[in-house]
PDB file of C-alpha atoms and ligand atoms in Angstrom:
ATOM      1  CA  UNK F1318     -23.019 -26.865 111.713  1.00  0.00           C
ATOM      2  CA  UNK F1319     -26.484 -28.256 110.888  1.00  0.00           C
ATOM      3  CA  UNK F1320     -27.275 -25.526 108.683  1.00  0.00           C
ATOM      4  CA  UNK F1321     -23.729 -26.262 106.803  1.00  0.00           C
ATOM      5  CA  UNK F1322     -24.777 -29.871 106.580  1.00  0.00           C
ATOM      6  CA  UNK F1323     -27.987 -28.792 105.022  1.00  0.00           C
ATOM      7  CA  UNK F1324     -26.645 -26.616 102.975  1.00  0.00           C
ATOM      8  CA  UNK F1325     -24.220 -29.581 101.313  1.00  0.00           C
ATOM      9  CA  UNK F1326     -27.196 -31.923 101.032  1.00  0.00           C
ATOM     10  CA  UNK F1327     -29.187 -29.173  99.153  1.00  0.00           C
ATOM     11  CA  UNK F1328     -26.089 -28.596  97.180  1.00  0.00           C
ATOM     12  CA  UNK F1329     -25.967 -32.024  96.554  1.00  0.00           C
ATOM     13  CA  UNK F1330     -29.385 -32.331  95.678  1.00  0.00           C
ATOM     14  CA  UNK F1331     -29.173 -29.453  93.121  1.00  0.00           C
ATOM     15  CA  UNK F1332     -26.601 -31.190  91.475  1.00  0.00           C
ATOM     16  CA  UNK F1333     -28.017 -35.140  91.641  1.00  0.00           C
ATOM     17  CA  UNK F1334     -31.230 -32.829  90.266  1.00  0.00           C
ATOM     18  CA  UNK F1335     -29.196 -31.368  87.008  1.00  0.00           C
ATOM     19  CA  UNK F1336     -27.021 -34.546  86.533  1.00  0.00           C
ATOM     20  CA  UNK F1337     -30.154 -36.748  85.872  1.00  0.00           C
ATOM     21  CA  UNK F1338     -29.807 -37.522  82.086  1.00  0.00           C
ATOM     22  CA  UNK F1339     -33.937 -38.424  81.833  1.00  0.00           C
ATOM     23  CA  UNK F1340     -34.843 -35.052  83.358  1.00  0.00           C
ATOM     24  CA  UNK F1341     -36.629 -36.232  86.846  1.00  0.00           C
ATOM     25  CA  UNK F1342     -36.518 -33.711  89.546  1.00  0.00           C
ATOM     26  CA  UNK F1343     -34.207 -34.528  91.920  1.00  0.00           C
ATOM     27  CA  UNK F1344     -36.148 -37.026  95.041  1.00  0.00           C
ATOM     28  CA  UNK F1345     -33.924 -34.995  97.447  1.00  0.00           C
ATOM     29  CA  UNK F1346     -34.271 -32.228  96.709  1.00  0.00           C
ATOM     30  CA  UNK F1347     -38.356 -32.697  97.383  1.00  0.00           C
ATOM     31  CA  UNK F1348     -37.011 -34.905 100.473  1.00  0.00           C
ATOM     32  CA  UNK F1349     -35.681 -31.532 101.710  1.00  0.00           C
ATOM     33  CA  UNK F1350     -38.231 -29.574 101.075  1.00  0.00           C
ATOM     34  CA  UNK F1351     -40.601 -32.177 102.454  1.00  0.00           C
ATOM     35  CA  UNK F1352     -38.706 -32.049 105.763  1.00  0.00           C
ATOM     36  CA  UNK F1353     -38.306 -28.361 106.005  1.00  0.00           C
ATOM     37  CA  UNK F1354     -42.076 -27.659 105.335  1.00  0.00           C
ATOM     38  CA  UNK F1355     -42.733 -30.437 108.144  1.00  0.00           C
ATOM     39  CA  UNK F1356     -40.176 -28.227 110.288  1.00  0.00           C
ATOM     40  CA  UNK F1357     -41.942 -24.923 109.311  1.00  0.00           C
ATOM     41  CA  UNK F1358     -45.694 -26.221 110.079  1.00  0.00           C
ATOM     42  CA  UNK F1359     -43.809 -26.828 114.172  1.00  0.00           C
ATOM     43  CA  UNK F1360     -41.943 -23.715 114.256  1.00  0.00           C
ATOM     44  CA  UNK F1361     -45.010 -21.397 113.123  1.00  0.00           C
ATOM     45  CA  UNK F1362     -47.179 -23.024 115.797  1.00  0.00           C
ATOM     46  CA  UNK F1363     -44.766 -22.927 118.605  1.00  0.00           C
ATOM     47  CA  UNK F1364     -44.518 -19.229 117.205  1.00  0.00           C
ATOM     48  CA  UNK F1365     -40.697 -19.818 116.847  1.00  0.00           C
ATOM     49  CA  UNK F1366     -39.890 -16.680 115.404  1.00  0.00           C
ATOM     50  CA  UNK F1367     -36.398 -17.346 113.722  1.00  0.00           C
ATOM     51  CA  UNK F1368     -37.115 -20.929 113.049  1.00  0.00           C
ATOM     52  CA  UNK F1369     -39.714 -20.314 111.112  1.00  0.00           C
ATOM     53  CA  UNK F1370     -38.399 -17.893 109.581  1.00  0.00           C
ATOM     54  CA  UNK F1371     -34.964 -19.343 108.253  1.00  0.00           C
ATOM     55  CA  UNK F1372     -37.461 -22.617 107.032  1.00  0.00           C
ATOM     56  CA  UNK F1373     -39.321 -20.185 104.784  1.00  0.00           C
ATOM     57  CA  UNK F1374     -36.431 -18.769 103.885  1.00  0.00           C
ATOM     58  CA  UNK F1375     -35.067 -22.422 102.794  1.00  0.00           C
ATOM     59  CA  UNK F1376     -38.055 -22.855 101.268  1.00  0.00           C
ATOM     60  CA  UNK F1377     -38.504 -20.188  99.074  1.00  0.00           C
ATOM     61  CA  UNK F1378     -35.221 -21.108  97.804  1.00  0.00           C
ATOM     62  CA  UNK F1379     -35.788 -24.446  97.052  1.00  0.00           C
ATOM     63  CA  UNK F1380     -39.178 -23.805  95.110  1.00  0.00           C
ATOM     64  CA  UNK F1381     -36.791 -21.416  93.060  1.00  0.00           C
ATOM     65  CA  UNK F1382     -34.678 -24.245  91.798  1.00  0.00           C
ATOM     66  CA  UNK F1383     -37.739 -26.364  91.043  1.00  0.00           C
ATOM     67  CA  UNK F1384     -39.589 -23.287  89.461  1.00  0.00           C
ATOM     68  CA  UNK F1385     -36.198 -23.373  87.424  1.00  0.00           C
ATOM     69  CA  UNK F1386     -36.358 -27.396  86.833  1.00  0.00           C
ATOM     70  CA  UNK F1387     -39.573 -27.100  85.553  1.00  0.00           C
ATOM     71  CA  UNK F1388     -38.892 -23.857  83.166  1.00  0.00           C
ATOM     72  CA  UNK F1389     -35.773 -25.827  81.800  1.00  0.00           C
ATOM     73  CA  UNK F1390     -37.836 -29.182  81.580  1.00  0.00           C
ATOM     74  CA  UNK F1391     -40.489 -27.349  79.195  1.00  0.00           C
ATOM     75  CA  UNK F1392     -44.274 -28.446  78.518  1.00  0.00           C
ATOM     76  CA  UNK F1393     -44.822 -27.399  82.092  1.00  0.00           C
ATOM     77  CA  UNK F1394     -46.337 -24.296  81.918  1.00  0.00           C
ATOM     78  CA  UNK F1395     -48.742 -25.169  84.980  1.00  0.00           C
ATOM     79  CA  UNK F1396     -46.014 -26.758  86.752  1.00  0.00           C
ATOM     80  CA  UNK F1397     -44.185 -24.009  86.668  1.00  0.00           C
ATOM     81  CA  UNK F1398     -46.600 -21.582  87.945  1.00  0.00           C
ATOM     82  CA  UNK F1399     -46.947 -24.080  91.117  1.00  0.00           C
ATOM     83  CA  UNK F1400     -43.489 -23.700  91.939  1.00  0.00           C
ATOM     84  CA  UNK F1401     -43.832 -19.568  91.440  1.00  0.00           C
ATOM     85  CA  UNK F1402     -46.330 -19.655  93.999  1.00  0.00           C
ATOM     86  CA  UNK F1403     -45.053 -21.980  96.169  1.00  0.00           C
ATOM     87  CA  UNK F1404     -42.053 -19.450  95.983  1.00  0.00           C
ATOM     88  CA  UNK F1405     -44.204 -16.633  96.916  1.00  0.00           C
ATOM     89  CA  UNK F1406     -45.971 -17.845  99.482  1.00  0.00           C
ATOM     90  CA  UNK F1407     -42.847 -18.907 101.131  1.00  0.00           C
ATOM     91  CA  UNK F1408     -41.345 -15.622 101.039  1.00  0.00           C
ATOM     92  CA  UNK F1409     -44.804 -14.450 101.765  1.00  0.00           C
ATOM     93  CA  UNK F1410     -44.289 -16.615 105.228  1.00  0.00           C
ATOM     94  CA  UNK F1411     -40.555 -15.179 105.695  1.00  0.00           C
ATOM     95  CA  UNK F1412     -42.054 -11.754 105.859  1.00  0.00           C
ATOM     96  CA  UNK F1413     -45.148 -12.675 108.101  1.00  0.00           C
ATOM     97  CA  UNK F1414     -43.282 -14.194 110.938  1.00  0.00           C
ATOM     98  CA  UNK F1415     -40.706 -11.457 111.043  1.00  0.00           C
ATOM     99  CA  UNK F1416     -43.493  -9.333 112.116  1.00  0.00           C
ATOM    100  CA  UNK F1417     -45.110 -12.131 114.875  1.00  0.00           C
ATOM    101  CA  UNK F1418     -48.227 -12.075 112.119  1.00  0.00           C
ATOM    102  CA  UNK F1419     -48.697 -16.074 112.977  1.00  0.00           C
ATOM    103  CA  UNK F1420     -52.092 -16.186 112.158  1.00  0.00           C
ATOM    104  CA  UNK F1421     -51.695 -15.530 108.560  1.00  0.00           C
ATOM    105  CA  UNK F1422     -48.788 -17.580 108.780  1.00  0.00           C
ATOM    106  CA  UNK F1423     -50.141 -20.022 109.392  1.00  0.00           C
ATOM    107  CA  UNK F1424     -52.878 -19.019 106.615  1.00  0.00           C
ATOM    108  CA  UNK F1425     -50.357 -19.432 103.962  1.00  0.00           C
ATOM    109  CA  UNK F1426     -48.536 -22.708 105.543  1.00  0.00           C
ATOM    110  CA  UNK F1427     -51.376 -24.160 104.529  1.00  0.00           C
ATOM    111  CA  UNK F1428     -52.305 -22.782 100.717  1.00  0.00           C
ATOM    112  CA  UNK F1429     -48.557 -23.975 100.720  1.00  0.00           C
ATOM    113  CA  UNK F1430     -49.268 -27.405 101.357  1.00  0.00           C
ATOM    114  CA  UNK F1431     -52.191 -27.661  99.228  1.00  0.00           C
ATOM    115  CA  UNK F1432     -49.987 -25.994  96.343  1.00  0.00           C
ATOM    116  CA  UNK F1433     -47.891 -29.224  96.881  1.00  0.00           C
ATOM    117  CA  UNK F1434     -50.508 -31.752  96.373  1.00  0.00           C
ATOM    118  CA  UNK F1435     -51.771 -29.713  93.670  1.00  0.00           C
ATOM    119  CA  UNK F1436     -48.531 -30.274  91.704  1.00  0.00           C
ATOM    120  CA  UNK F1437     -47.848 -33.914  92.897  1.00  0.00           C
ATOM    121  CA  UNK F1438     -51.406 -34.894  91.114  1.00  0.00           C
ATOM    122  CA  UNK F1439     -50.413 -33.277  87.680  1.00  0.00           C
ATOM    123  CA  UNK F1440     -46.669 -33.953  87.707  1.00  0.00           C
ATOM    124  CA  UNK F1441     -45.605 -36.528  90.336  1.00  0.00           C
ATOM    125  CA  UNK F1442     -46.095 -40.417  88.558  1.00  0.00           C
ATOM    126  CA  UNK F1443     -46.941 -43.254  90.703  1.00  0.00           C
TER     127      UNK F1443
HETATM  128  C1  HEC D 470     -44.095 -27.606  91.051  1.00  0.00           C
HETATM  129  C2  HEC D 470     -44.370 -28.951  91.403  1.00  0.00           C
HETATM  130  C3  HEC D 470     -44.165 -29.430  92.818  1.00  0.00           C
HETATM  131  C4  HEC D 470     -44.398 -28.755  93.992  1.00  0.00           C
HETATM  132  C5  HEC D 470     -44.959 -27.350  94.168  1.00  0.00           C
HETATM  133  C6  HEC D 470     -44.052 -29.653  95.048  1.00  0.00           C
HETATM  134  N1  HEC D 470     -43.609 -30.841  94.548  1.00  0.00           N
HETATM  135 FE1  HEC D 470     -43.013 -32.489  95.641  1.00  0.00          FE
HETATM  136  N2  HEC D 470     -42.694 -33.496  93.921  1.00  0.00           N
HETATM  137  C7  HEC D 470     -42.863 -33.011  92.636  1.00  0.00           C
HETATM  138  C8  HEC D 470     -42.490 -34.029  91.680  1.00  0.00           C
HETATM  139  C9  HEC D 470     -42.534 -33.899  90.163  1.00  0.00           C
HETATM  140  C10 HEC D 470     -42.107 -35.164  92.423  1.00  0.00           C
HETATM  141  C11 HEC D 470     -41.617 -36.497  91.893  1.00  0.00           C
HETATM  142  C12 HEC D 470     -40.113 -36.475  91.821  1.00  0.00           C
HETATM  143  C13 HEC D 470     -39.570 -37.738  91.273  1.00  0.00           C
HETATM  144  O1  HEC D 470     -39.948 -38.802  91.781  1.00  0.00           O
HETATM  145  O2  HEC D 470     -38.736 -37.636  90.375  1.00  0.00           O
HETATM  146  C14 HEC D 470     -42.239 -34.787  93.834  1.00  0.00           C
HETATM  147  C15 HEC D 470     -41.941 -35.638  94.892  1.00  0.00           C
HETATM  148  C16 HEC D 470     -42.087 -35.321  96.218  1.00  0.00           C
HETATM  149  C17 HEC D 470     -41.815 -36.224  97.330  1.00  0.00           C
HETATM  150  C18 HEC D 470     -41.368 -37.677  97.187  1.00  0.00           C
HETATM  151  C19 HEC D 470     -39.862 -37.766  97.203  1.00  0.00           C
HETATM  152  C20 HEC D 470     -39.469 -39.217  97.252  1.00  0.00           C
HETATM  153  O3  HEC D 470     -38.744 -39.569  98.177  1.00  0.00           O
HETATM  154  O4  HEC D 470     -39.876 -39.960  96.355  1.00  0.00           O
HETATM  155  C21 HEC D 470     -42.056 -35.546  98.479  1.00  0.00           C
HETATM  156  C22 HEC D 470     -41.904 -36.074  99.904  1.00  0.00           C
HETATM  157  C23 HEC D 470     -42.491 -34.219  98.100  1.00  0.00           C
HETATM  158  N3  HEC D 470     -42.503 -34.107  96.727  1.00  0.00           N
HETATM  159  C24 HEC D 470     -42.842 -33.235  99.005  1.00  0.00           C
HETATM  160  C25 HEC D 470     -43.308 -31.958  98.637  1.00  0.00           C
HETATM  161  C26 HEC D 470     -43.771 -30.955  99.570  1.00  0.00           C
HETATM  162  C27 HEC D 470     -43.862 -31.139 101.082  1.00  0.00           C
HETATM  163  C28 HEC D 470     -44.132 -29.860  98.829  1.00  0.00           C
HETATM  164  C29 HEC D 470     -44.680 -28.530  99.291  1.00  0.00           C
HETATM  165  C30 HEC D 470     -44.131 -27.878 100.446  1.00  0.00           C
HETATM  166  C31 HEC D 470     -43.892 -30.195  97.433  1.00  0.00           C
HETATM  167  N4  HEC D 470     -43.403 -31.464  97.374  1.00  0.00           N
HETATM  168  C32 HEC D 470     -44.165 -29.330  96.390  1.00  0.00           C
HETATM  169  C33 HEC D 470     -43.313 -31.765  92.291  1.00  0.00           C
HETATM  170  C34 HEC D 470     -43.677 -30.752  93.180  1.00  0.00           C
END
């Protein structure tokens, strides 16, 4: 039920994220991903196998709608990129907790988070 609930909000997200006329990536969507990454850091250090693994998996779809934001936006070439390998190191982090590797996991949780600062400085105003 939760993970149907998600699911609609992502949904929902997706589409609040494609409706916007002034091309601004959707604040819930990033909400979302915000929340799952928070729920990722917990589940890789309690070494929660399978809740780690289905926020990565969350993840790494999420980064491939805003690698796809981005690529539609245009004159985001570095932006872009970002999202590619926040992508990759999310599936990256799918495949290292399936195999207990937590260490590493852990590892690329955090090149993760950097990777989102990194893009919030070029492309997040404020
Ligand atoms: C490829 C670029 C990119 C990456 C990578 C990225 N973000 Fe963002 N993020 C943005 C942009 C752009 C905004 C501003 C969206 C807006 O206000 O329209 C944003 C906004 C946010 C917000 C503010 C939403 C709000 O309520 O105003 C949060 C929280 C956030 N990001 C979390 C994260 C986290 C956590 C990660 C990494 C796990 C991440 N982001 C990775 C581009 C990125």
């Amino acid at each position: 039920m939760r993970k149907v609930l998600f699911l609609l909000t992502v949904s929902m997200a997706l589409s609040a994220g494609v409706r916007s006329a002034d091309n601004e990536l959707s604040v819930d969507l990033m909400q979302n991903i915000e929340d799952t990454n928070k729920s990722l850091s917990s589940n890789i250090a309690l070494a929660n196998k399978q809740g780690a693994s289905e926020d990565a998996k969350e993840l790494t779809r999420m980064f491939a709608e805003v690698e796809i934001f981005f690529e539609h936006k245009g004159e985001a070439k570095n932006a872009v990129d970002l999202a590619k390998q926040s992508k990759d190191l999310s599936a990256e982090i799918v495949t290292l907790v399936g195999a207990g590797k937590f260490e590493p996991a852990t590892t690329a949780a955090t090149t993760l988070s950097r990777t989102c600062r990194t893009c919030h400085t070029f492309y997040k105003k404020e």
